[in-house]
Structures are given as C-alpha cells and as structure tokens.
C-alpha cells in the first residue's frame, strides 16, 4: 500500500523567512508525488508534482519541492514566505493501479506571521 | 478557462434524508474522481469514472452511496438515508487522463443534523 506522512500538523514562520513543509512517502515502484494547497472552505489547488527527472521541482506561487529518493522525502519549500501563503498544505502520492487515485497525507497548517 | 465546479457548495439536511451533489469537470477531461474529506484529514478516494463508466469504488462507498456520470460529462453523487457520519466535504476532481494532474472543485460541505 502506498502512503504519505506529514509529520508536522502546524508550521509557523515569519514573513520573509524561508519555509519548509515536510512530507515522506512509502510506495512500491516509482513515486508520483504532488503538493496541493487548501484555503478555508475551498477545494484543493494544485501546486506542483514530481513524476521523473530533476529532483528540484518548481511550481506555482514561487513554491518548489525537493525529491530525495534515499530519504523517501518530498519537502515543499519557498525562499521567502508571504502572509498570503498561510493555508493548509497536502502532500499526495498517486497510486499505480488503474484508478490512479491520490492518497493524501493528513495536512500541515502553515501560518506565516507578519 | 472554467475549472471544476460543484453544486451546491453547502448542504444541511436531517438524518434519514437523501441528498444529491453535482460536479461539472473541466471540459474534455475524461476522468472524474470523487473524494471525501473530514475535518482535520486529507481527502479520501471514493470512486472514479473513465468517461461514463464507473470503474472503481472504495470500501468507503457504502450501499447508501451512488454515483453516476450519464453522458461522460457532469457527475452526480447521491447519498440515501443520510447519517451524521456522512457529514464531510465532498470533493470532485477531473483529469485529462489517468497520468495527468487532477484538478479539484471547491467542494460541497454536507452537514447532517
């Protein structure tokens, strides 16, 4: 079975500082990894994905993620946080079966303090 | 560019009533997924369609739940005889194909009293 873990329920960072939201995964075979962001009472917005290729993936709104196969991690990063980045972030892995559904972590609430 | 839309955005119902939600995917997306998200958790897969065919259902989808996608465009999710445990956000997502990115709608938040 495939799974992802987000070890931090809450991350606080000061505006202008770099941010990291952690994600580790467990899959059989090649991992297909995603980050989504959710604002209050809204659906999920796609940020970025890793399928293959460069370990550093760039996405929307200045976010990037680093794929590390040896550590089975896919941490989300941003060099300089904005207050508007405050939201709930989900890491997900896509299954390799016919459905190709997403399996999500439990989410990390990011709060950027002004 | 229209994204995935869902209707209604909010639904309050009494236990035992039936409810139906609608999802309109992005045009030409032939894959459509339904997920359920409870408070403090990530979304969980319920079912998916490839065009009009429903190809897989999660064990989370009890017999009280039924989903359709009659013409391979919009989809409906019906819950019969609702229970308080059905209270959740129901999310719809669509993708161009099985290996493409899934894009989510705003969700329908259901509260069963």
XYZ file of N, CA and C in Angstrom:
681
model
N 0.845 -1.192 0.000
C 0.000 0.000 0.000
C 0.883 1.246 0.000
N 0.408 2.251 -0.683
C 1.161 3.498 -0.769
C 0.649 4.472 0.277
N 1.543 5.266 0.821
C 1.130 6.224 1.838
C 2.082 7.404 1.858
N 1.605 8.501 2.418
C 2.439 9.661 2.667
C 2.240 10.078 4.112
N 3.257 10.688 4.676
C 3.183 11.173 6.045
C 3.637 12.620 6.083
N 2.889 13.425 6.779
C 3.271 14.811 7.018
C 3.456 14.924 8.526
N 4.706 14.930 8.969
C 4.978 14.793 10.406
C 4.597 16.005 11.239
N 4.374 17.136 10.606
C 4.053 18.358 11.339
C 2.619 18.787 11.055
N 1.804 18.875 12.120
C 0.441 19.363 11.934
C 0.435 20.866 11.674
N 1.420 21.556 12.249
C 1.436 23.020 12.224
C 2.867 23.493 12.003
N 3.016 24.460 11.104
C 4.308 25.108 10.895
C 4.085 26.619 10.947
N 4.871 27.281 11.769
C 4.814 28.742 11.849
C 6.129 29.321 11.342
N 6.030 30.369 10.557
C 7.238 31.012 10.036
C 6.975 32.506 9.908
N 7.996 33.284 10.085
C 7.863 34.731 9.947
C 7.896 35.125 8.473
N 7.140 36.156 8.163
C 7.112 36.648 6.784
C 8.520 37.031 6.336
N 8.853 36.609 5.110
C 10.182 36.893 4.572
C 11.194 35.802 4.832
N 10.907 34.926 5.771
C 11.809 33.809 6.056
C 11.512 32.638 5.128
N 12.493 31.761 4.932
C 12.210 30.562 4.128
C 11.298 29.606 4.888
N 10.506 28.863 4.128
C 9.614 27.894 4.748
C 9.855 26.509 4.162
N 9.620 25.515 5.003
C 9.679 24.107 4.581
C 8.508 23.370 5.196
N 7.791 22.634 4.381
C 6.722 21.752 4.845
C 7.138 20.337 4.447
N 7.199 19.455 5.442
C 7.803 18.145 5.229
C 6.793 17.083 4.789
N 7.309 16.166 3.969
C 6.496 15.043 3.504
C 7.413 13.856 3.258
N 7.041 12.697 3.763
C 7.745 11.465 3.435
C 6.742 10.499 2.824
N 7.231 9.591 2.015
C 6.330 8.703 1.285
C 6.779 7.257 1.404
N 5.843 6.375 1.124
C 6.118 4.942 1.058
C 5.358 4.388 -0.135
N 6.095 3.914 -1.133
C 5.471 3.383 -2.341
C 6.243 2.153 -2.810
N 5.558 1.346 -3.565
C 6.247 0.275 -4.281
C 6.358 0.727 -5.726
N 7.540 0.747 -6.243
C 7.724 1.244 -7.596
C 8.059 2.727 -7.609
N 7.910 3.334 -8.768
C 8.247 4.748 -8.912
C 7.203 5.634 -8.242
N 7.667 6.634 -7.511
C 6.706 7.527 -6.849
C 6.257 8.657 -7.767
N 4.981 8.952 -7.715
C 4.409 10.114 -8.394
C 3.819 10.994 -7.295
N 4.450 12.119 -7.038
C 4.185 12.906 -5.843
C 3.637 14.281 -6.186
N 2.765 14.773 -5.338
C 2.055 16.025 -5.589
C 1.989 16.852 -4.301
N 1.900 18.166 -4.488
C 1.543 19.077 -3.416
C 0.325 19.887 -3.849
N -0.641 19.974 -2.916
C -1.826 20.790 -3.102
C -1.949 21.732 -1.915
N -2.621 22.870 -2.117
C -2.884 23.819 -1.048
C -4.396 24.028 -0.950
N -4.856 24.180 0.285
C -6.289 24.380 0.521
C -6.492 25.597 1.402
N -7.257 26.556 0.889
C -7.640 27.719 1.671
C -8.978 27.429 2.348
N -9.318 28.143 3.416
C -10.534 27.847 4.182
C -11.780 27.743 3.300
N -12.527 26.674 3.504
C -13.792 26.438 2.795
C -13.629 26.416 1.283
N -12.466 25.991 0.837
C -12.200 25.905 -0.595
C -11.711 24.508 -0.941
N -11.718 24.212 -2.226
C -11.145 22.960 -2.687
C -9.633 23.025 -2.697
N -9.020 22.007 -3.271
C -7.564 21.933 -3.318
C -7.042 22.548 -4.612
N -5.977 23.316 -4.466
C -5.323 23.888 -5.637
C -3.991 23.194 -5.862
N -3.746 22.779 -7.079
C -2.515 22.097 -7.439
C -1.337 23.070 -7.392
N -0.246 22.644 -6.742
C 0.967 23.466 -6.672
C 2.065 22.943 -7.593
N 2.376 21.650 -7.449
C 3.459 21.074 -8.240
C 3.435 19.560 -8.133
N 4.224 18.918 -9.007
C 4.289 17.467 -8.998
C 5.681 16.991 -9.408
N 6.010 15.796 -8.925
C 7.223 15.106 -9.365
C 6.799 13.802 -10.015
N 7.227 13.654 -11.266
C 6.974 12.398 -11.969
C 8.308 11.706 -12.249
N 9.198 12.440 -12.842
C 10.519 11.929 -13.141
C 11.402 13.120 -13.493
N 12.713 12.906 -13.546
C 13.579 13.997 -13.972
C 14.269 14.681 -12.812
N 14.392 15.994 -12.908
C 15.115 16.774 -11.899
C 14.499 16.601 -10.524
N 15.373 16.510 -9.543
C 14.888 16.329 -8.169
C 14.272 17.594 -7.597
N 14.613 18.744 -8.153
C 14.036 20.003 -7.698
C 12.933 20.401 -8.680
N 11.721 20.456 -8.159
C 10.558 20.748 -8.988
C 10.050 22.140 -8.640
N 9.830 22.946 -9.639
C 9.289 24.291 -9.403
C 7.803 24.300 -9.727
N 7.050 25.063 -8.915
C 5.616 25.093 -9.095
C 5.057 26.490 -9.046
N 3.776 26.558 -8.689
C 3.065 27.831 -8.670
C 3.443 28.672 -7.455
N 3.242 29.983 -7.576
C 3.377 30.942 -6.476
C 4.762 30.908 -5.822
N 5.776 30.546 -6.558
C 7.132 30.560 -6.034
C 7.514 29.345 -5.214
N 6.637 28.366 -5.137
C 6.949 27.148 -4.381
C 7.797 26.188 -5.202
N 8.574 25.402 -4.504
C 9.353 24.342 -5.117
C 9.401 23.165 -4.156
N 9.756 22.019 -4.661
C 9.847 20.834 -3.812
C 11.060 20.021 -4.228
N 11.671 19.409 -3.241
C 12.868 18.622 -3.483
C 12.579 17.153 -3.264
N 12.756 16.374 -4.303
C 12.565 14.931 -4.225
C 13.873 14.289 -3.795
N 13.821 13.459 -2.746
C 15.006 12.778 -2.252
C 14.680 11.296 -2.142
N 15.189 10.517 -3.080
C 14.840 9.097 -3.131
C 15.396 8.324 -1.945
N 16.611 8.634 -1.542
C 17.236 7.874 -0.454
C 16.532 8.115 0.882
N 16.009 9.309 1.068
C 15.289 9.629 2.298
C 13.776 9.503 2.126
N 13.342 9.094 0.964
C 11.896 8.981 0.622
C 11.138 10.218 1.082
N 11.663 11.373 0.702
C 11.028 12.618 1.118
C 10.719 13.493 -0.091
N 9.772 14.389 0.105
C 9.361 15.324 -0.950
C 8.913 16.600 -0.233
N 9.878 17.337 0.285
C 9.577 18.518 1.096
C 9.250 19.724 0.216
N 8.252 20.474 0.650
C 7.840 21.691 -0.041
C 8.617 22.872 0.530
N 9.074 23.767 -0.348
C 9.888 24.888 0.114
C 9.516 26.170 -0.611
N 9.849 27.272 0.069
C 9.723 28.583 -0.562
C 10.773 29.484 0.069
N 11.529 30.211 -0.730
C 12.637 31.001 -0.193
C 12.198 32.129 0.733
N 11.040 32.744 0.455
C 10.602 33.887 1.237
C 9.086 33.812 1.407
N 8.635 33.553 2.629
C 7.208 33.329 2.877
C 6.428 34.634 2.878
N 5.183 34.535 2.413
C 4.240 35.648 2.446
C 3.095 35.314 3.399
N 2.493 36.352 3.969
C 1.343 36.123 4.849
C 0.242 35.380 4.093
N 0.108 35.690 2.820
C -0.929 35.059 1.988
C -0.654 33.579 1.705
N 0.520 33.088 2.074
C 0.815 31.658 1.940
C 0.172 30.834 3.052
N -0.345 31.500 4.062
C -0.978 30.791 5.183
C -2.161 29.981 4.665
N -2.095 28.688 4.872
C -3.116 27.771 4.339
C -2.787 26.359 4.816
N -3.607 25.413 4.366
C -3.408 24.003 4.687
C -2.774 23.322 3.469
N -1.676 22.646 3.689
C -0.921 22.040 2.599
C -0.973 20.520 2.697
N -1.236 19.900 1.543
C -1.335 18.444 1.484
C -0.328 17.882 0.494
N 0.356 16.854 0.947
C 1.207 16.050 0.090
C 0.403 14.829 -0.338
N 0.616 14.353 -1.552
C -0.147 13.202 -2.037
C 0.724 12.354 -2.943
N 0.395 11.072 -2.981
C 1.049 10.142 -3.899
C -0.032 9.514 -4.767
N 0.280 9.342 -6.038
C -0.698 8.737 -6.942
C -0.449 7.242 -7.008
N -1.544 6.488 -6.913
C -1.411 5.034 -6.932
C -1.022 4.559 -8.321
N -0.491 3.358 -8.379
C -0.066 2.805 -9.656
C -1.121 1.891 -10.269
N -2.230 1.707 -9.580
C -3.303 0.880 -10.124
C -4.062 1.605 -11.218
N -5.114 0.959 -11.699
C -5.864 1.527 -12.818
C -6.556 2.830 -12.450
N -6.952 2.978 -11.187
C -7.673 4.178 -10.775
C -6.770 5.399 -10.756
N -5.517 5.200 -10.412
C -4.567 6.319 -10.291
C -5.091 7.397 -9.352
N -5.778 6.948 -8.286
C -6.284 7.963 -7.358
C -5.152 8.474 -6.502
N -5.409 9.600 -5.836
C -4.430 10.209 -4.959
C -4.659 9.744 -3.520
N -3.544 9.443 -2.859
C -3.571 9.169 -1.423
C -2.896 10.341 -0.734
N -3.619 10.984 0.171
C -3.152 12.226 0.778
C -2.594 12.008 2.180
N -1.683 12.887 2.561
C -1.293 12.984 3.950
C -2.374 13.716 4.733
N -2.130 13.873 6.013
C -3.138 14.479 6.888
C -3.114 16.001 6.861
N -2.135 16.556 6.168
C -2.098 18.004 6.010
C -1.233 18.708 7.039
N -0.692 19.839 6.642
C 0.101 20.704 7.520
C -0.444 22.120 7.408
N -0.823 22.674 8.546
C -1.308 24.052 8.568
C -0.110 24.995 8.648
N 0.052 25.793 7.618
C 1.141 26.771 7.585
C 0.600 28.138 7.978
N 1.248 28.746 8.939
C 0.901 30.106 9.344
C 2.124 30.987 9.174
N 1.973 32.023 8.365
C 3.056 32.977 8.155
C 2.717 34.223 8.961
N 3.592 34.546 9.877
C 3.345 35.641 10.813
C 3.921 36.939 10.270
N 3.127 38.010 10.311
C 3.633 39.299 9.769
C 4.701 39.916 10.658
N -11.248 30.253 -19.013
C -10.920 28.895 -18.578
C -11.757 28.575 -17.343
N -12.674 27.634 -17.476
C -13.505 27.288 -16.332
C -12.916 26.053 -15.694
N -12.849 26.086 -14.373
C -12.339 24.943 -13.643
C -13.452 23.979 -13.318
N -13.182 23.114 -12.364
C -14.191 22.164 -11.901
C -15.184 22.919 -11.020
N -16.460 22.703 -11.258
C -17.474 23.352 -10.430
C -18.324 22.302 -9.718
N -18.807 22.673 -8.552
C -19.637 21.761 -7.766
C -20.846 22.518 -7.219
N -21.950 21.796 -7.134
C -23.167 22.431 -6.653
C -23.989 21.417 -5.849
N -24.535 21.797 -4.677
C -24.354 23.097 -4.031
C -23.005 23.187 -3.319
N -22.698 24.354 -2.819
C -21.463 24.499 -2.049
C -21.672 24.044 -0.608
N -22.889 24.214 -0.129
C -23.218 23.817 1.239
C -24.577 23.138 1.233
N -24.707 22.123 2.095
C -25.981 21.428 2.221
C -26.157 21.009 3.671
N -27.288 21.420 4.243
C -27.660 20.973 5.587
C -28.905 20.119 5.439
N -28.881 18.950 6.025
C -30.012 18.052 5.903
C -30.244 17.332 7.219
N -31.398 16.748 7.337
C -31.702 15.970 8.537
C -31.384 14.504 8.288
N -31.002 13.832 9.333
C -30.693 12.409 9.245
C -31.852 11.652 8.608
N -31.511 10.794 7.696
C -32.527 9.992 7.022
C -32.962 10.533 5.674
N -32.610 11.794 5.396
C -32.973 12.382 4.107
C -31.955 11.978 3.047
N -32.378 12.105 1.797
C -31.480 11.858 0.667
C -30.922 13.185 0.160
N -29.679 13.159 -0.280
C -29.070 14.352 -0.859
C -28.350 13.971 -2.154
N -28.252 14.940 -3.046
C -27.556 14.729 -4.316
C -26.655 15.919 -4.593
N -25.427 15.613 -4.986
C -24.456 16.643 -5.324
C -24.103 16.513 -6.802
N -23.741 17.658 -7.387
C -23.363 17.654 -8.793
C -21.941 18.150 -8.970
N -21.250 17.580 -9.929
C -19.896 18.015 -10.290
C -19.820 18.197 -11.797
N -19.327 19.354 -12.215
C -19.046 19.604 -13.630
C -17.534 19.678 -13.805
N -16.947 18.722 -14.494
C -15.487 18.710 -14.641
C -15.031 19.723 -15.682
N -13.743 19.859 -15.782
C -13.158 20.676 -16.842
C -13.497 20.004 -18.181
N -13.869 20.851 -19.130
C -14.282 20.335 -20.440
C -13.201 19.441 -21.037
N -13.604 18.333 -21.598
C -12.735 17.359 -22.270
C -11.924 16.489 -21.310
N -12.095 16.684 -20.015
C -11.457 15.773 -19.069
C -12.280 14.497 -18.998
N -11.654 13.369 -19.333
C -12.450 12.148 -19.360
C -12.411 11.374 -18.046
N -11.556 11.792 -17.125
C -11.517 11.153 -15.802
C -12.159 12.071 -14.778
N -12.982 11.484 -13.933
C -13.635 12.247 -12.874
C -13.576 11.434 -11.591
N -13.157 12.095 -10.517
C -12.978 11.432 -9.223
C -13.865 12.102 -8.172
N -14.306 11.295 -7.221
C -14.958 11.812 -6.024
C -14.107 11.434 -4.811
N -13.911 12.417 -3.929
C -13.195 12.222 -2.676
C -14.060 12.758 -1.534
N -13.779 12.289 -0.342
C -14.431 12.805 0.855
C -13.359 13.267 1.836
N -13.598 14.425 2.420
C -12.645 14.984 3.373
C -13.358 15.323 4.667
N -12.918 14.712 5.746
C -13.455 15.045 7.063
C -12.493 15.986 7.767
N -12.993 16.621 8.797
C -12.237 17.674 9.475
C -10.896 17.155 9.988
N -9.841 17.856 9.637
C -8.518 17.503 10.117
C -7.835 16.385 9.358
N -8.450 15.965 8.265
C -7.887 14.861 7.493
C -7.692 15.265 6.035
N -6.862 14.505 5.348
C -6.745 14.693 3.916
C -7.903 14.015 3.202
N -8.144 14.387 1.963
C -9.215 13.750 1.189
C -8.974 12.256 1.019
N -10.082 11.494 0.977
C -10.008 10.052 0.763
C -10.811 9.704 -0.486
N -10.248 8.831 -1.275
C -10.847 8.420 -2.539
C -12.149 7.654 -2.318
N -13.170 8.020 -3.108
C -14.440 7.292 -3.058
C -14.656 6.455 -4.314
N -14.556 7.118 -5.486
C -14.845 6.423 -6.733
C -14.323 7.249 -7.901
N -14.258 6.606 -9.088
C -13.864 7.383 -10.251
C -14.554 6.866 -11.506
N -14.599 7.748 -12.499
C -15.192 7.447 -13.792
C -14.157 7.669 -14.892
N -14.184 6.788 -15.852
C -13.490 6.987 -17.111
C -14.598 7.177 -18.136
N -14.738 8.406 -18.612
C -15.914 8.768 -19.413
C -17.179 8.448 -18.611
N -18.100 7.660 -19.138
C -19.338 7.413 -18.391
C -19.249 6.155 -17.519
N -18.169 5.429 -17.597
C -18.051 4.170 -16.869
C -17.452 4.373 -15.474
N -18.161 3.871 -14.479
C -17.641 3.890 -13.112
C -16.793 2.638 -12.941
N -15.492 2.819 -12.755
C -14.582 1.692 -12.835
C -14.083 1.169 -11.496
N -14.169 1.977 -10.460
C -13.697 1.513 -9.162
C -14.412 2.268 -8.058
N -14.702 1.546 -6.993
C -15.325 2.140 -5.819
C -14.539 1.749 -4.575
N -14.313 2.721 -3.717
C -13.628 2.462 -2.459
C -14.556 1.734 -1.499
N -13.957 1.049 -0.540
C -14.771 0.416 0.502
C -15.487 1.453 1.348
N -15.052 2.719 1.248
C -15.735 3.801 1.975
C -17.121 4.064 1.398
N -17.335 3.671 0.167
C -18.586 3.942 -0.519
C -19.592 2.851 -0.183
N -20.396 3.118 0.855
C -21.372 2.112 1.264
C -22.500 2.027 0.253
N -23.413 1.081 0.498
C -24.543 0.868 -0.415
C -25.470 2.077 -0.473
N -25.368 2.962 0.509
C -26.227 4.146 0.504
C -25.735 5.209 -0.482
N -24.536 5.026 -0.977
C -23.940 5.991 -1.901
C -24.052 5.463 -3.328
N -24.398 6.360 -4.235
C -24.380 6.001 -5.649
C -23.903 7.193 -6.463
N -23.138 6.904 -7.475
C -22.618 7.960 -8.335
C -22.888 7.605 -9.785
N -23.109 8.642 -10.569
C -23.365 8.459 -11.998
C -22.637 9.520 -12.795
N -22.400 9.190 -14.038
C -21.863 10.157 -14.989
C -22.472 9.781 -16.342
N -23.746 10.092 -16.516
C -24.541 9.510 -17.612
C -24.031 9.780 -19.028
N -23.509 10.907 -19.298
C -23.065 11.206 -20.664
C -21.574 11.483 -20.716
N -20.891 11.086 -19.670
C -19.458 11.306 -19.654
C -19.067 12.746 -19.436
N -20.028 13.565 -18.985
C -19.688 14.968 -18.702
C -19.834 15.207 -17.211
N -20.969 15.762 -16.761
C -21.144 16.017 -15.330
C -21.400 14.702 -14.598
N -21.212 14.757 -13.285
C -21.447 13.591 -12.441
C -22.318 13.988 -11.254
N -23.057 13.040 -10.739
C -23.822 13.236 -9.515
C -23.431 12.185 -8.492
N -23.446 12.605 -7.246
C -23.211 11.707 -6.118
C -24.431 11.806 -5.218
N -25.108 10.688 -5.008
C -26.290 10.670 -4.165
C -26.009 9.880 -2.903
N -26.471 10.406 -1.786
C -26.408 9.683 -0.524
C -27.832 9.475 -0.052
N -28.201 8.230 0.133
C -29.535 7.926 0.622
C -29.510 7.691 2.129
N -30.597 8.054 2.769
C -30.757 7.822 4.227
C -29.515 8.320 4.961
N -29.262 9.605 4.835
C -28.036 10.175 5.395
C -27.919 9.909 6.888
N -26.678 9.782 7.314
C -26.326 9.581 8.718
C -25.397 10.705 9.141
N -25.303 10.936 10.440
C -24.448 12.019 10.917
C -22.995 11.806 10.509
N -22.593 10.573 10.394
C -21.229 10.267 9.976
C -20.935 10.616 8.533
N -21.973 10.966 7.780
C -21.762 11.383 6.385
C -21.334 12.841 6.294
N -21.410 13.553 7.395
C -21.018 14.963 7.396
C -19.550 15.081 7.017
N -19.290 15.817 5.960
C -17.935 15.930 5.417
C -17.958 16.918 4.269
N -16.762 17.161 3.720
C -16.642 17.905 2.470
C -16.502 16.868 1.359
N -17.317 16.992 0.341
C -17.242 16.065 -0.798
C -16.603 16.821 -1.970
N -15.476 16.296 -2.396
C -14.675 16.955 -3.427
C -14.717 16.164 -4.724
N -14.770 16.887 -5.798
C -14.728 16.302 -7.124
C -13.443 16.774 -7.806
N -12.833 15.917 -8.564
C -11.639 16.272 -9.323
C -11.739 15.682 -10.713
N -11.081 16.320 -11.664
C -11.052 15.768 -13.012
C -9.647 15.850 -13.578
N -9.397 14.980 -14.543
C -8.093 14.983 -15.208
C -8.279 14.584 -16.665
N -7.312 14.988 -17.464
C -7.378 14.709 -18.896
C -7.179 13.221 -19.178
N -6.454 12.571 -18.328
C -6.200 11.155 -18.474
C -5.666 10.601 -17.182
N -5.432 9.285 -17.129
C -5.024 8.663 -15.869
C -3.687 9.158 -15.347
N -2.810 9.610 -16.224
C -1.499 10.040 -15.774
C -1.386 11.554 -15.662
N -2.499 12.239 -15.860
C -2.475 13.702 -15.826
C -2.861 14.229 -14.452
N -2.567 15.472 -14.205
C -2.854 16.110 -12.922
C -4.352 16.182 -12.680
N -4.749 15.916 -11.442
C -6.146 16.060 -11.052
C -6.372 17.475 -10.535
N -7.433 18.091 -11.042
C -7.817 19.443 -10.622
C -9.131 19.347 -9.857
N -9.149 20.017 -8.719
C -10.269 19.869 -7.800
C -11.261 21.015 -7.902
N -12.509 20.690 -7.610
C -13.529 21.692 -7.461
C -13.536 22.262 -6.053
N -14.430 23.224 -5.782
C -14.466 23.877 -4.471
C -15.078 23.012 -3.374
N -15.732 21.918 -3.751
C -16.297 21.020 -2.762
C -17.724 21.364 -2.373
N -18.414 20.351 -1.866
C -19.736 20.517 -1.262
C -19.618 20.099 0.196
N -19.912 21.043 1.080
C -19.841 20.720 2.511
C -21.212 20.267 2.974
N -21.278 19.036 3.464
C -22.529 18.438 3.926
C -22.549 18.380 5.442
N -23.648 18.830 6.016
C -23.872 18.712 7.457
C -25.179 17.967 7.667
N -25.086 16.843 8.350
C -26.266 16.029 8.646
C -26.623 16.211 10.114
N -27.806 16.734 10.349
C -28.237 17.002 11.736
C -28.969 15.820 12.345
